[in-house]
Amino acid sequence: MNTAARWRLGLVVGLIVLLEIASRAAWIDPISFIPPSRMVVSAVQLLLSGQYTTDILQTLGSALLAVALAVVVGFVGGVLLFRLPRVRRVLDPLLLSYYAVPVFVLYPILIVVLGLNRWPLVGIGFLFAVVAMAVNTLNGLERVPRVLLRTARVCRLNTFDEIRLITLPSSLPFVFTGIKLTVVYAFIAVVAGEFVLSGSGFGYQIAFAYNNFDNPTMYGLMVLMLAFVSSLNALLRTAEARLYRRIRREVA
């Protein structure tokens, strides 16, 4: 763990300890906020009870499906935009203003097209995440040094070797950034959609607990959601580091 990571970890731990002290000393309204330690205990109890297993699996399944679709479509879209500069010039204003559009207004249309099931929420997650993947893929491809591409042509590398040895290693940081943003955006969209547009799932159960003043359940579910998303991001970082090491070995 490097120095920056230790500082980040220390900052997070310090904030949690501060919240624990503030809540137990009643500096924060104890009716609306419970100590972080009680949140963790409640999260463990909810997970072991199995009461919300169906809702958890539904949300995770919908979000991960939206992530998979957004990563594949966004990556292909970014490559196409890179290969077709005229199309990119046409779409650039739309891409820049994309997140100014409230995607949730499309939910009724998605219900009509996809039916009254979980697929409209998957569609919302996909629409919210796909552009982040496409833009980061495009940025990565644009930052491949041209001198390396010319060197590949001089060395008469075939397309596969050029991608494996030059394009992929140079653009990989941006592609993985796109994947990590896709995970965050898809989960935000799916859970937010369940808050107001669904009768089940993580978001619905959190909103239901909030409306019934059930703070232990509400904060426990929130801790579980943070734990799942953080674990997924940690797995992505681990995979990214291993892939970097593998590519460096192949290039060397």
Coordinates of N, CA and C in Angstrom, one line a residue:
M1 N 0.9 -1.2 0.0 CA 0.0 0.0 0.0 C 0.9 1.2 0.0
N2 N 0.7 2.1 -1.0 CA 1.5 3.3 -1.1 C 1.0 4.4 -0.1
T3 N 1.8 5.5 -0.1 CA 1.5 6.5 0.9 C 0.1 7.2 0.7
A4 N -0.3 7.4 -0.6 CA -1.6 8.0 -0.8 C -2.7 7.1 -0.4
A5 N -2.6 5.8 -0.6 CA -3.6 4.9 -0.2 C -3.7 4.8 1.3
R6 N -2.6 4.9 2.0 CA -2.6 4.9 3.5 C -3.3 6.1 4.0
W7 N -3.1 7.3 3.3 CA -3.7 8.5 3.7 C -5.2 8.4 3.5
R8 N -5.6 7.9 2.3 CA -7.1 7.7 2.1 C -7.7 6.8 3.1
L9 N -7.1 5.7 3.4 CA -7.7 4.8 4.4 C -7.8 5.4 5.7
G10 N -6.7 6.1 6.1 CA -6.7 6.8 7.4 C -7.8 7.9 7.5
L11 N -8.1 8.6 6.3 CA -9.1 9.6 6.3 C -10.5 9.0 6.5
V12 N -10.7 7.8 5.8 CA -12.0 7.2 5.9 C -12.2 6.6 7.3
V13 N -11.2 6.0 7.9 CA -11.3 5.5 9.2 C -11.6 6.6 10.2
G14 N -10.9 7.7 10.0 CA -11.0 8.9 10.9 C -12.5 9.4 10.9
L15 N -13.0 9.5 9.7 CA -14.4 10.0 9.5 C -15.4 9.0 10.2
I16 N -15.2 7.7 10.0 CA -16.1 6.8 10.7 C -16.0 6.9 12.2
V17 N -14.8 7.0 12.7 CA -14.6 7.2 14.2 C -15.3 8.4 14.6
L18 N -15.1 9.5 13.9 CA -15.8 10.8 14.3 C -17.3 10.6 14.3
L19 N -17.9 10.0 13.3 CA -19.3 9.7 13.2 C -19.8 8.9 14.4
E20 N -19.0 7.9 14.7 CA -19.3 7.0 15.9 C -19.4 7.8 17.2
I21 N -18.3 8.7 17.4 CA -18.3 9.5 18.6 C -19.5 10.5 18.6
A22 N -19.7 11.2 17.4 CA -20.7 12.2 17.4 C -22.1 11.6 17.6
S23 N -22.4 10.4 17.1 CA -23.7 9.8 17.2 C -23.9 9.3 18.6
R24 N -22.9 8.7 19.3 CA -23.0 8.2 20.6 C -23.1 9.3 21.7
A25 N -22.5 10.5 21.3 CA -22.5 11.6 22.2 C -23.7 12.5 22.0
A26 N -24.6 12.1 21.0 CA -25.8 12.8 20.7 C -25.6 14.1 20.1
W27 N -24.4 14.3 19.5 CA -24.1 15.6 18.7 C -25.0 15.6 17.4
I28 N -25.3 14.4 17.0 CA -26.2 14.2 15.8 C -27.5 13.6 16.4
D29 N -28.6 14.0 15.8 CA -29.9 13.5 16.2 C -29.9 12.0 16.2
P30 N -30.0 11.4 17.4 CA -30.0 9.9 17.4 C -31.2 9.2 16.8
I31 N -32.3 10.0 16.6 CA -33.5 9.5 16.0 C -33.3 9.2 14.5
S32 N -32.5 10.1 13.9 CA -32.4 10.0 12.4 C -31.0 9.4 12.0
F33 N -30.1 9.2 12.9 CA -28.8 8.7 12.6 C -28.3 7.8 13.7
I34 N -27.9 6.6 13.3 CA -27.4 5.6 14.3 C -25.9 5.4 14.2
P35 N -25.2 5.0 15.2 CA -23.7 4.8 15.1 C -23.3 3.9 14.0
P36 N -22.2 4.1 13.3 CA -21.7 3.2 12.3 C -21.6 1.8 12.7
S37 N -21.2 1.6 14.0 CA -21.0 0.2 14.5 C -22.4 -0.5 14.5
R38 N -23.5 0.2 14.8 CA -24.8 -0.4 14.8 C -25.2 -0.7 13.3
M39 N -24.8 0.2 12.4 CA -25.1 0.0 11.0 C -24.5 -1.4 10.5
V40 N -23.2 -1.6 10.9 CA -22.5 -2.8 10.5 C -23.2 -4.0 11.1
V41 N -23.5 -3.9 12.4 CA -24.2 -5.1 13.0 C -25.6 -5.3 12.3
S42 N -26.3 -4.3 12.0 CA -27.6 -4.5 11.3 C -27.4 -5.1 10.0
A43 N -26.3 -4.7 9.2 CA -26.1 -5.2 7.9 C -25.8 -6.7 8.0
V44 N -25.0 -7.1 9.0 CA -24.7 -8.5 9.1 C -25.9 -9.3 9.5
Q45 N -26.7 -8.8 10.4 CA -28.0 -9.5 10.8 C -28.9 -9.6 9.6
L46 N -29.0 -8.6 8.8 CA -29.9 -8.6 7.6 C -29.4 -9.7 6.6
L47 N -28.1 -9.7 6.4 CA -27.5 -10.6 5.5 C -27.7 -12.1 5.9
L48 N -27.5 -12.3 7.2 CA -27.6 -13.7 7.7 C -29.1 -14.1 7.8
S49 N -30.0 -13.2 8.0 CA -31.4 -13.6 8.1 C -32.0 -14.1 6.8
G50 N -31.4 -13.6 5.7 CA -32.0 -14.1 4.4 C -33.2 -13.4 4.0
Q51 N -33.7 -12.4 4.8 CA -35.0 -11.8 4.6 C -35.0 -11.0 3.3
Y52 N -33.8 -10.4 3.0 CA -33.7 -9.5 1.8 C -32.9 -10.1 0.7
T53 N -32.6 -11.4 0.7 CA -31.8 -12.1 -0.3 C -32.3 -11.9 -1.7
T54 N -33.6 -12.1 -1.8 CA -34.3 -12.0 -3.2 C -34.1 -10.5 -3.7
D55 N -34.3 -9.5 -2.9 CA -34.1 -8.2 -3.3 C -32.7 -7.9 -3.6
I56 N -31.8 -8.4 -2.8 CA -30.3 -8.1 -3.1 C -29.9 -8.8 -4.4
L57 N -30.3 -10.0 -4.6 CA -30.0 -10.7 -5.9 C -30.6 -10.0 -7.1
Q58 N -31.8 -9.5 -6.9 CA -32.5 -8.8 -8.0 C -31.7 -7.6 -8.4
T59 N -31.3 -6.8 -7.4 CA -30.6 -5.5 -7.7 C -29.2 -5.8 -8.3
L60 N -28.5 -6.7 -7.7 CA -27.2 -7.0 -8.2 C -27.3 -7.6 -9.6
G61 N -28.2 -8.5 -9.8 CA -28.4 -9.1 -11.2 C -28.7 -8.0 -12.2
S62 N -29.6 -7.1 -11.9 CA -30.0 -6.0 -12.9 C -28.8 -5.1 -13.1
A63 N -28.1 -4.7 -12.0 CA -27.0 -3.8 -12.2 C -25.8 -4.4 -12.9
L64 N -25.5 -5.7 -12.6 CA -24.4 -6.3 -13.3 C -24.7 -6.6 -14.8
L65 N -26.0 -6.9 -15.1 CA -26.4 -7.0 -16.5 C -26.2 -5.7 -17.2
A66 N -26.7 -4.6 -16.6 CA -26.5 -3.3 -17.2 C -25.0 -3.0 -17.4
V67 N -24.2 -3.3 -16.4 CA -22.7 -3.1 -16.6 C -22.2 -3.8 -17.7
A68 N -22.5 -5.1 -17.8 CA -22.0 -5.9 -18.9 C -22.4 -5.4 -20.3
L69 N -23.7 -5.0 -20.4 CA -24.1 -4.5 -21.7 C -23.5 -3.1 -22.0
A70 N -23.3 -2.3 -21.0 CA -22.7 -1.0 -21.2 C -21.3 -1.1 -21.6
V71 N -20.5 -2.0 -20.9 CA -19.1 -2.2 -21.2 C -18.9 -2.6 -22.7
V72 N -19.7 -3.6 -23.1 CA -19.5 -4.2 -24.4 C -19.9 -3.1 -25.5
V73 N -21.1 -2.6 -25.3 CA -21.6 -1.6 -26.3 C -20.8 -0.3 -26.3
G74 N -20.4 0.1 -25.1 CA -19.6 1.3 -25.0 C -18.2 1.2 -25.6
F75 N -17.6 0.0 -25.4 CA -16.3 -0.2 -25.9 C -16.4 -0.2 -27.5
V76 N -17.3 -1.0 -28.0 CA -17.5 -1.0 -29.5 C -17.8 0.4 -30.0
G77 N -18.7 1.1 -29.3 CA -19.0 2.5 -29.7 C -17.8 3.4 -29.7
G78 N -17.0 3.3 -28.7 CA -15.7 4.1 -28.6 C -14.8 3.8 -29.8
V79 N -14.6 2.5 -30.1 CA -13.8 2.1 -31.2 C -14.3 2.7 -32.5
L80 N -15.6 2.6 -32.7 CA -16.3 3.1 -33.9 C -16.1 4.6 -34.1
L81 N -16.3 5.3 -32.9 CA -16.1 6.7 -33.0 C -14.7 7.1 -33.3
F82 N -13.7 6.3 -32.8 CA -12.3 6.6 -33.1 C -12.0 6.3 -34.6
R83 N -12.6 5.2 -35.2 CA -12.4 4.9 -36.6 C -13.2 5.8 -37.5
L84 N -14.2 6.4 -37.1 CA -15.1 7.2 -37.9 C -15.1 8.6 -37.4
P85 N -14.1 9.4 -37.7 CA -14.0 10.8 -37.2 C -15.2 11.7 -37.6
R86 N -15.7 11.5 -38.8 CA -16.9 12.3 -39.2 C -18.1 12.1 -38.3
V87 N -18.3 10.8 -38.0 CA -19.4 10.5 -37.1 C -19.2 11.1 -35.8
R88 N -17.9 11.0 -35.3 CA -17.6 11.6 -34.0 C -17.9 13.1 -34.0
R89 N -17.5 13.8 -35.0 CA -17.8 15.2 -35.0 C -19.3 15.5 -34.9
V90 N -20.1 14.7 -35.5 CA -21.5 14.9 -35.5 C -22.1 14.6 -34.0
L91 N -21.5 13.6 -33.4 CA -22.0 13.1 -32.1 C -21.4 13.8 -30.9
D92 N -20.3 14.5 -31.1 CA -19.6 15.2 -30.0 C -20.5 16.1 -29.2
P93 N -21.3 17.0 -29.7 CA -22.2 17.8 -28.9 C -23.1 17.0 -28.1
L94 N -23.6 15.9 -28.6 CA -24.6 15.0 -27.9 C -23.9 14.3 -26.8
L95 N -22.6 13.9 -27.0 CA -21.9 13.2 -25.9 C -21.6 14.1 -24.8
L96 N -21.2 15.4 -25.1 CA -20.9 16.3 -24.1 C -22.0 16.7 -23.2
S97 N -23.2 16.7 -23.8 CA -24.4 17.1 -23.0 C -25.3 16.0 -22.6
Y98 N -24.8 14.7 -22.8 CA -25.6 13.5 -22.5 C -26.1 13.5 -21.1
Y99 N -25.2 13.8 -20.1 CA -25.6 13.6 -18.7 C -26.4 14.8 -18.2
A100 N -26.7 15.8 -19.1 CA -27.6 16.8 -18.7 C -29.0 16.4 -18.9
V101 N -29.2 15.3 -19.6 CA -30.6 14.8 -19.9 C -31.0 13.9 -18.8
P102 N -32.2 14.1 -18.2 CA -32.7 13.2 -17.1 C -33.1 11.8 -17.7
V103 N -32.3 10.9 -17.6 CA -32.5 9.6 -18.2 C -33.8 8.9 -17.7
F104 N -34.2 9.2 -16.5 CA -35.3 8.5 -15.8 C -36.6 8.9 -16.5
V105 N -36.7 10.0 -17.3 CA -37.9 10.3 -18.0 C -38.2 9.3 -19.1
L106 N -37.2 8.5 -19.5 CA -37.4 7.5 -20.5 C -38.0 6.2 -19.9
Y107 N -38.2 6.1 -18.6 CA -38.7 4.9 -18.0 C -40.0 4.4 -18.6
P108 N -41.0 5.3 -18.7 CA -42.3 4.9 -19.3 C -42.2 4.3 -20.7
I109 N -41.3 4.9 -21.5 CA -41.1 4.4 -22.8 C -40.4 3.0 -22.7
L110 N -39.5 2.8 -21.8 CA -38.9 1.5 -21.7 C -39.9 0.4 -21.2
I111 N -40.8 0.9 -20.4 CA -41.9 -0.1 -19.9 C -42.7 -0.5 -21.1
V112 N -43.1 0.4 -22.0 CA -43.9 0.1 -23.2 C -43.1 -0.9 -24.1
V113 N -41.8 -0.6 -24.2 CA -41.0 -1.4 -25.2 C -40.6 -2.7 -24.5
L114 N -40.2 -2.7 -23.3 CA -39.6 -3.9 -22.6 C -40.5 -4.7 -21.7
G115 N -41.6 -4.0 -21.4 CA -42.6 -4.7 -20.5 C -42.4 -4.3 -19.0
L116 N -43.4 -4.6 -18.2 CA -43.4 -4.3 -16.8 C -42.7 -5.4 -16.0
N117 N -41.4 -5.3 -16.1 CA -40.5 -6.3 -15.4 C -39.2 -5.6 -15.1
R118 N -38.1 -6.4 -14.9 CA -36.9 -5.7 -14.4 C -36.1 -5.1 -15.6
W119 N -36.5 -5.4 -16.8 CA -35.7 -5.0 -18.0 C -35.7 -3.5 -18.1
P120 N -36.8 -2.7 -17.8 CA -36.6 -1.3 -17.9 C -35.6 -0.7 -16.9
L121 N -35.4 -1.3 -15.7 CA -34.4 -0.9 -14.8 C -33.0 -1.2 -15.4
V122 N -32.9 -2.3 -16.0 CA -31.6 -2.7 -16.7 C -31.3 -1.6 -17.8
G123 N -32.4 -1.3 -18.5 CA -32.2 -0.3 -19.6 C -31.8 1.1 -19.0
I124 N -32.4 1.5 -17.9 CA -32.0 2.7 -17.3 C -30.5 2.7 -16.9
G125 N -30.1 1.6 -16.3 CA -28.7 1.5 -15.9 C -27.8 1.5 -17.1
F126 N -28.2 0.8 -18.1 CA -27.4 0.8 -19.4 C -27.2 2.2 -20.0
L127 N -28.3 2.9 -20.1 CA -28.3 4.2 -20.7 C -27.5 5.2 -19.9
F128 N -27.5 5.0 -18.6 CA -26.8 5.9 -17.7 C -25.3 5.7 -17.7
A129 N -24.9 4.4 -18.1 CA -23.4 4.0 -18.0 C -22.7 4.0 -19.3
V130 N -23.4 3.7 -20.4 CA -22.8 3.4 -21.7 C -21.9 4.5 -22.2
V131 N -22.4 5.7 -22.1 CA -21.6 6.8 -22.6 C -20.3 7.0 -21.9
A132 N -20.2 6.8 -20.6 CA -19.0 6.9 -19.9 C -18.0 5.9 -20.4
M133 N -18.4 4.7 -20.7 CA -17.5 3.7 -21.3 C -17.0 4.1 -22.7
A134 N -18.0 4.5 -23.5 CA -17.6 4.9 -24.9 C -16.6 6.1 -24.9
V135 N -16.8 7.1 -24.0 CA -16.0 8.3 -24.0 C -14.6 7.9 -23.5
N136 N -14.5 7.1 -22.5 CA -13.2 6.7 -22.0 C -12.4 5.8 -22.9
T137 N -13.1 4.9 -23.6 CA -12.5 4.1 -24.7 C -11.9 5.0 -25.8
L138 N -12.7 6.0 -26.2 CA -12.3 6.9 -27.2 C -11.1 7.7 -26.7
N139 N -11.1 8.2 -25.5 CA -10.0 8.9 -25.0 C -8.7 8.1 -24.9
G140 N -8.9 6.8 -24.6 CA -7.7 5.9 -24.5 C -7.1 5.7 -25.9
L141 N -7.9 5.5 -26.9 CA -7.4 5.2 -28.2 C -6.8 6.5 -28.8
E142 N -7.3 7.6 -28.4 CA -6.7 8.9 -29.0 C -5.3 9.1 -28.4
R143 N -5.0 8.6 -27.2 CA -3.8 8.8 -26.5 C -2.7 7.8 -26.8
V144 N -3.0 6.9 -27.7 CA -1.9 5.9 -28.2 C -0.9 6.7 -29.0
P145 N 0.4 6.8 -28.5 CA 1.4 7.6 -29.3 C 1.5 7.2 -30.7
R146 N 1.4 8.2 -31.6 CA 1.4 7.9 -33.0 C 2.8 7.3 -33.5
V147 N 3.8 7.6 -32.8 CA 5.1 7.1 -33.1 C 5.1 5.6 -32.9
L148 N 4.4 5.1 -31.9 CA 4.3 3.6 -31.7 C 3.6 3.0 -32.8
L149 N 2.5 3.6 -33.3 CA 1.7 3.1 -34.4 C 2.6 3.0 -35.7
R150 N 3.4 4.1 -35.9 CA 4.2 4.1 -37.1 C 5.3 3.0 -37.0
T151 N 5.8 2.8 -35.8 CA 6.8 1.8 -35.5 C 6.2 0.4 -35.8
A152 N 4.9 0.2 -35.5 CA 4.3 -1.1 -35.7 C 4.2 -1.3 -37.2
R153 N 3.9 -0.3 -38.0 CA 3.8 -0.5 -39.4 C 5.2 -0.7 -40.0
V154 N 6.2 0.0 -39.5 CA 7.6 -0.3 -40.0 C 8.0 -1.7 -39.7
C155 N 7.6 -2.2 -38.5 CA 8.0 -3.6 -38.1 C 7.0 -4.6 -38.8
R156 N 6.0 -4.1 -39.5 CA 5.0 -5.0 -40.2 C 4.3 -5.9 -39.2
L157 N 3.9 -5.3 -38.1 CA 3.1 -6.1 -37.2 C 1.7 -6.3 -37.7
N158 N 1.1 -7.5 -37.5 CA -0.3 -7.7 -38.0 C -1.2 -7.0 -37.0
T159 N -2.5 -6.9 -37.3 CA -3.5 -6.2 -36.5 C -3.5 -6.7 -35.1
F160 N -3.5 -8.0 -34.9 CA -3.6 -8.6 -33.6 C -2.4 -8.2 -32.7
D161 N -1.2 -8.3 -33.3 CA 0.0 -7.9 -32.5 C 0.0 -6.4 -32.2
E162 N -0.5 -5.6 -33.2 CA -0.5 -4.2 -32.9 C -1.4 -3.9 -31.7
I163 N -2.6 -4.5 -31.7 CA -3.5 -4.3 -30.6 C -2.9 -4.8 -29.3
R164 N -2.3 -6.0 -29.3 CA -1.8 -6.7 -28.1 C -0.6 -6.0 -27.5
L165 N 0.3 -5.5 -28.4 CA 1.5 -4.9 -27.9 C 1.5 -3.4 -27.8
I166 N 0.6 -2.7 -28.5 CA 0.7 -1.3 -28.6 C -0.6 -0.6 -28.1
T167 N -1.7 -0.9 -28.9 CA -3.0 -0.2 -28.6 C -3.5 -0.5 -27.2
L168 N -3.6 -1.8 -26.9 CA -4.2 -2.2 -25.6 C -3.4 -1.7 -24.4
P169 N -2.0 -1.9 -24.4 CA -1.3 -1.3 -23.2 C -1.4 0.2 -23.1
S170 N -1.5 0.9 -24.2 CA -1.5 2.4 -24.1 C -2.9 2.9 -23.7
S171 N -3.9 2.2 -24.1 CA -5.3 2.7 -23.8 C -5.9 2.0 -22.6
L172 N -5.2 1.0 -22.0 CA -5.8 0.2 -20.9 C -6.2 1.1 -19.7
P173 N -5.4 2.0 -19.3 CA -5.8 2.8 -18.1 C -7.2 3.5 -18.3
F174 N -7.4 4.0 -19.5 CA -8.7 4.7 -19.8 C -9.8 3.7 -19.9
V175 N -9.6 2.6 -20.5 CA -10.6 1.6 -20.6 C -11.1 1.1 -19.2
F176 N -10.1 0.8 -18.4 CA -10.5 0.4 -17.0 C -11.2 1.5 -16.2
T177 N -10.8 2.7 -16.5 CA -11.5 3.8 -15.8 C -12.9 3.9 -16.3
G178 N -13.1 3.6 -17.6 CA -14.5 3.5 -18.1 C -15.3 2.4 -17.5
I179 N -14.7 1.3 -17.3 CA -15.3 0.1 -16.7 C -15.7 0.5 -15.2
K180 N -14.8 1.1 -14.5 CA -15.1 1.4 -13.1 C -16.2 2.5 -13.0
L181 N -16.2 3.4 -13.9 CA -17.3 4.4 -13.9 C -18.6 3.8 -14.3
T182 N -18.5 2.8 -15.2 CA -19.7 2.1 -15.6 C -20.4 1.4 -14.5
V183 N -19.6 0.7 -13.6 CA -20.1 0.0 -12.5 C -20.8 1.0 -11.5
V184 N -20.2 2.1 -11.3 CA -20.8 3.1 -10.4 C -22.1 3.7 -11.0
Y185 N -22.0 4.1 -12.2 CA -23.2 4.7 -12.8 C -24.4 3.7 -12.9
A186 N -24.1 2.5 -13.3 CA -25.1 1.5 -13.4 C -25.8 1.2 -12.1
F187 N -25.0 1.0 -11.0 CA -25.6 0.8 -9.7 C -26.4 2.0 -9.2
I188 N -25.9 3.2 -9.5 CA -26.7 4.4 -9.1 C -28.0 4.4 -9.8
A189 N -28.0 4.2 -11.1 CA -29.2 4.3 -11.9 C -30.2 3.2 -11.5
V190 N -29.8 2.0 -11.3 CA -30.7 0.9 -10.9 C -31.3 1.1 -9.5
V191 N -30.4 1.4 -8.6 CA -30.9 1.6 -7.2 C -31.8 2.8 -7.1
A192 N -31.5 3.9 -7.8 CA -32.3 5.1 -7.8 C -33.6 4.8 -8.5
G193 N -33.6 4.0 -9.6 CA -34.8 3.6 -10.2 C -35.7 2.8 -9.3
E194 N -35.1 1.9 -8.5 CA -35.9 1.1 -7.6 C -36.5 1.9 -6.5
F195 N -35.9 3.1 -6.1 CA -36.4 4.0 -5.1 C -37.9 4.4 -5.5
V196 N -38.1 4.7 -6.7 CA -39.3 5.4 -7.1 C -40.1 4.6 -8.2
L197 N -39.5 3.6 -8.8 CA -40.1 3.0 -10.0 C -40.3 1.5 -9.8
S198 N -40.0 1.0 -8.7 CA -40.1 -0.5 -8.5 C -40.8 -0.9 -7.2
G199 N -41.2 -2.1 -7.1 CA -41.9 -2.6 -5.9 C -41.0 -3.6 -5.2
S200 N -39.7 -3.7 -5.6 CA -38.8 -4.7 -5.0 C -37.4 -4.2 -5.3
G201 N -36.4 -4.9 -4.6 CA -35.0 -4.6 -4.9 C -34.4 -3.8 -3.7
F202 N -33.1 -3.6 -3.8 CA -32.4 -2.8 -2.8 C -33.0 -1.4 -2.6
G203 N -33.1 -0.7 -3.7 CA -33.6 0.7 -3.5 C -35.0 0.8 -2.9
Y204 N -35.9 -0.1 -3.4 CA -37.2 -0.1 -2.8 C -37.2 -0.4 -1.3
Q205 N -36.4 -1.4 -0.9 CA -36.4 -1.7 0.5 C -35.8 -0.6 1.4
I206 N -34.8 0.1 0.8 CA -34.2 1.2 1.6 C -35.3 2.3 1.7
A207 N -36.0 2.6 0.6 CA -37.0 3.6 0.7 C -38.2 3.2 1.6
F208 N -38.5 2.0 1.6 CA -39.6 1.5 2.5 C -39.2 1.6 3.9
A209 N -37.9 1.2 4.3 CA -37.5 1.4 5.6 C -37.4 2.8 6.0
Y210 N -37.0 3.7 5.1 CA -37.0 5.1 5.4 C -38.3 5.7 5.7
N211 N -39.3 5.3 4.9 CA -40.7 5.8 5.1 C -41.3 5.3 6.4
N212 N -40.8 4.2 6.9 CA -41.3 3.6 8.1 C -40.4 3.8 9.3
F213 N -39.5 4.8 9.2 CA -38.6 5.2 10.3 C -37.8 4.0 10.9
D214 N -37.5 3.0 10.0 CA -36.8 1.8 10.4 C -35.3 2.0 10.1
N215 N -34.6 2.8 11.0 CA -33.3 3.2 10.7 C -32.3 2.0 10.7
P216 N -32.3 1.1 11.6 CA -31.4 0.0 11.5 C -31.4 -0.8 10.2
T217 N -32.7 -1.0 9.6 CA -32.8 -1.7 8.4 C -32.3 -0.8 7.2
M218 N -32.7 0.5 7.2 CA -32.3 1.4 6.2 C -30.7 1.5 6.1
Y219 N -30.1 1.8 7.2 CA -28.7 1.9 7.2 C -27.9 0.6 7.0
G220 N -28.5 -0.5 7.5 CA -27.9 -1.8 7.2 C -27.9 -2.1 5.8
L221 N -29.0 -1.9 5.1 CA -29.0 -2.1 3.6 C -28.1 -1.2 2.9
M222 N -28.0 0.0 3.3 CA -27.0 1.0 2.7 C -25.6 0.5 2.9
V223 N -25.2 0.0 4.1 CA -23.9 -0.6 4.3 C -23.7 -1.8 3.4
L224 N -24.7 -2.7 3.2 CA -24.5 -3.8 2.3 C -24.3 -3.4 0.9
M225 N -25.0 -2.4 0.4 CA -24.8 -1.9 -0.9 C -23.4 -1.3 -1.1
L226 N -22.9 -0.5 -0.1 CA -21.6 0.0 -0.2 C -20.6 -1.1 -0.2
A227 N -20.8 -2.1 0.6 CA -19.8 -3.3 0.6 C -19.8 -4.0 -0.7
F228 N -20.9 -4.2 -1.3 CA -21.0 -4.9 -2.6 C -20.2 -4.1 -3.7
V229 N -20.6 -2.9 -3.8 CA -19.9 -2.0 -4.8 C -18.4 -1.9 -4.6
S230 N -18.0 -1.7 -3.3 CA -16.6 -1.5 -3.0 C -15.9 -2.8 -3.3
S231 N -16.5 -4.0 -3.0 CA -15.8 -5.3 -3.3 C -15.7 -5.4 -4.8
L232 N -16.7 -5.0 -5.6 CA -16.6 -5.2 -7.0 C -15.5 -4.3 -7.6
N233 N -15.4 -3.0 -7.1 CA -14.3 -2.1 -7.5 C -13.0 -2.7 -7.1
A234 N -12.9 -3.3 -5.9 CA -11.6 -3.8 -5.5 C -11.2 -5.0 -6.4
L235 N -12.1 -5.8 -6.8 CA -11.8 -6.9 -7.8 C -11.4 -6.3 -9.1
L236 N -12.0 -5.2 -9.6 CA -11.6 -4.6 -10.8 C -10.1 -4.1 -10.7
R237 N -9.8 -3.4 -9.6 CA -8.5 -2.9 -9.4 C -7.4 -4.1 -9.4
T238 N -7.8 -5.2 -8.8 CA -6.9 -6.3 -8.7 C -6.7 -6.9 -10.1
A239 N -7.8 -7.0 -10.9 CA -7.7 -7.5 -12.3 C -6.8 -6.6 -13.1
E240 N -7.0 -5.3 -12.9 CA -6.3 -4.3 -13.7 C -4.8 -4.4 -13.4
A241 N -4.4 -4.5 -12.1 CA -3.0 -4.6 -11.8 C -2.4 -5.9 -12.4
R242 N -3.1 -7.0 -12.3 CA -2.6 -8.2 -12.9 C -2.4 -8.1 -14.4
L243 N -3.4 -7.5 -15.0 CA -3.3 -7.3 -16.5 C -2.1 -6.4 -16.9
Y244 N -1.9 -5.4 -16.1 CA -0.7 -4.5 -16.3 C 0.6 -5.3 -16.3
R245 N 0.7 -6.1 -15.2 CA 1.9 -6.9 -15.0 C 2.1 -7.9 -16.2
R246 N 1.0 -8.5 -16.6 CA 1.1 -9.5 -17.7 C 1.5 -8.8 -19.0
I247 N 1.0 -7.6 -19.3 CA 1.3 -6.9 -20.5 C 2.8 -6.5 -20.5
R248 N 3.2 -6.0 -19.3 CA 4.6 -5.6 -19.2 C 5.6 -6.8 -19.5
R249 N 5.2 -8.0 -19.0 CA 6.0 -9.2 -19.2 C 6.0 -9.5 -20.7
E250 N 4.9 -9.4 -21.4 CA 4.8 -9.8 -22.8 C 5.6 -8.8 -23.6
V251 N 5.5 -7.5 -23.3 CA 6.2 -6.5 -24.0 C 7.7 -6.6 -23.8
A252 N 8.1 -6.9 -22.6 CA 9.6 -7.1 -22.3 C 10.1 -8.3 -23.0

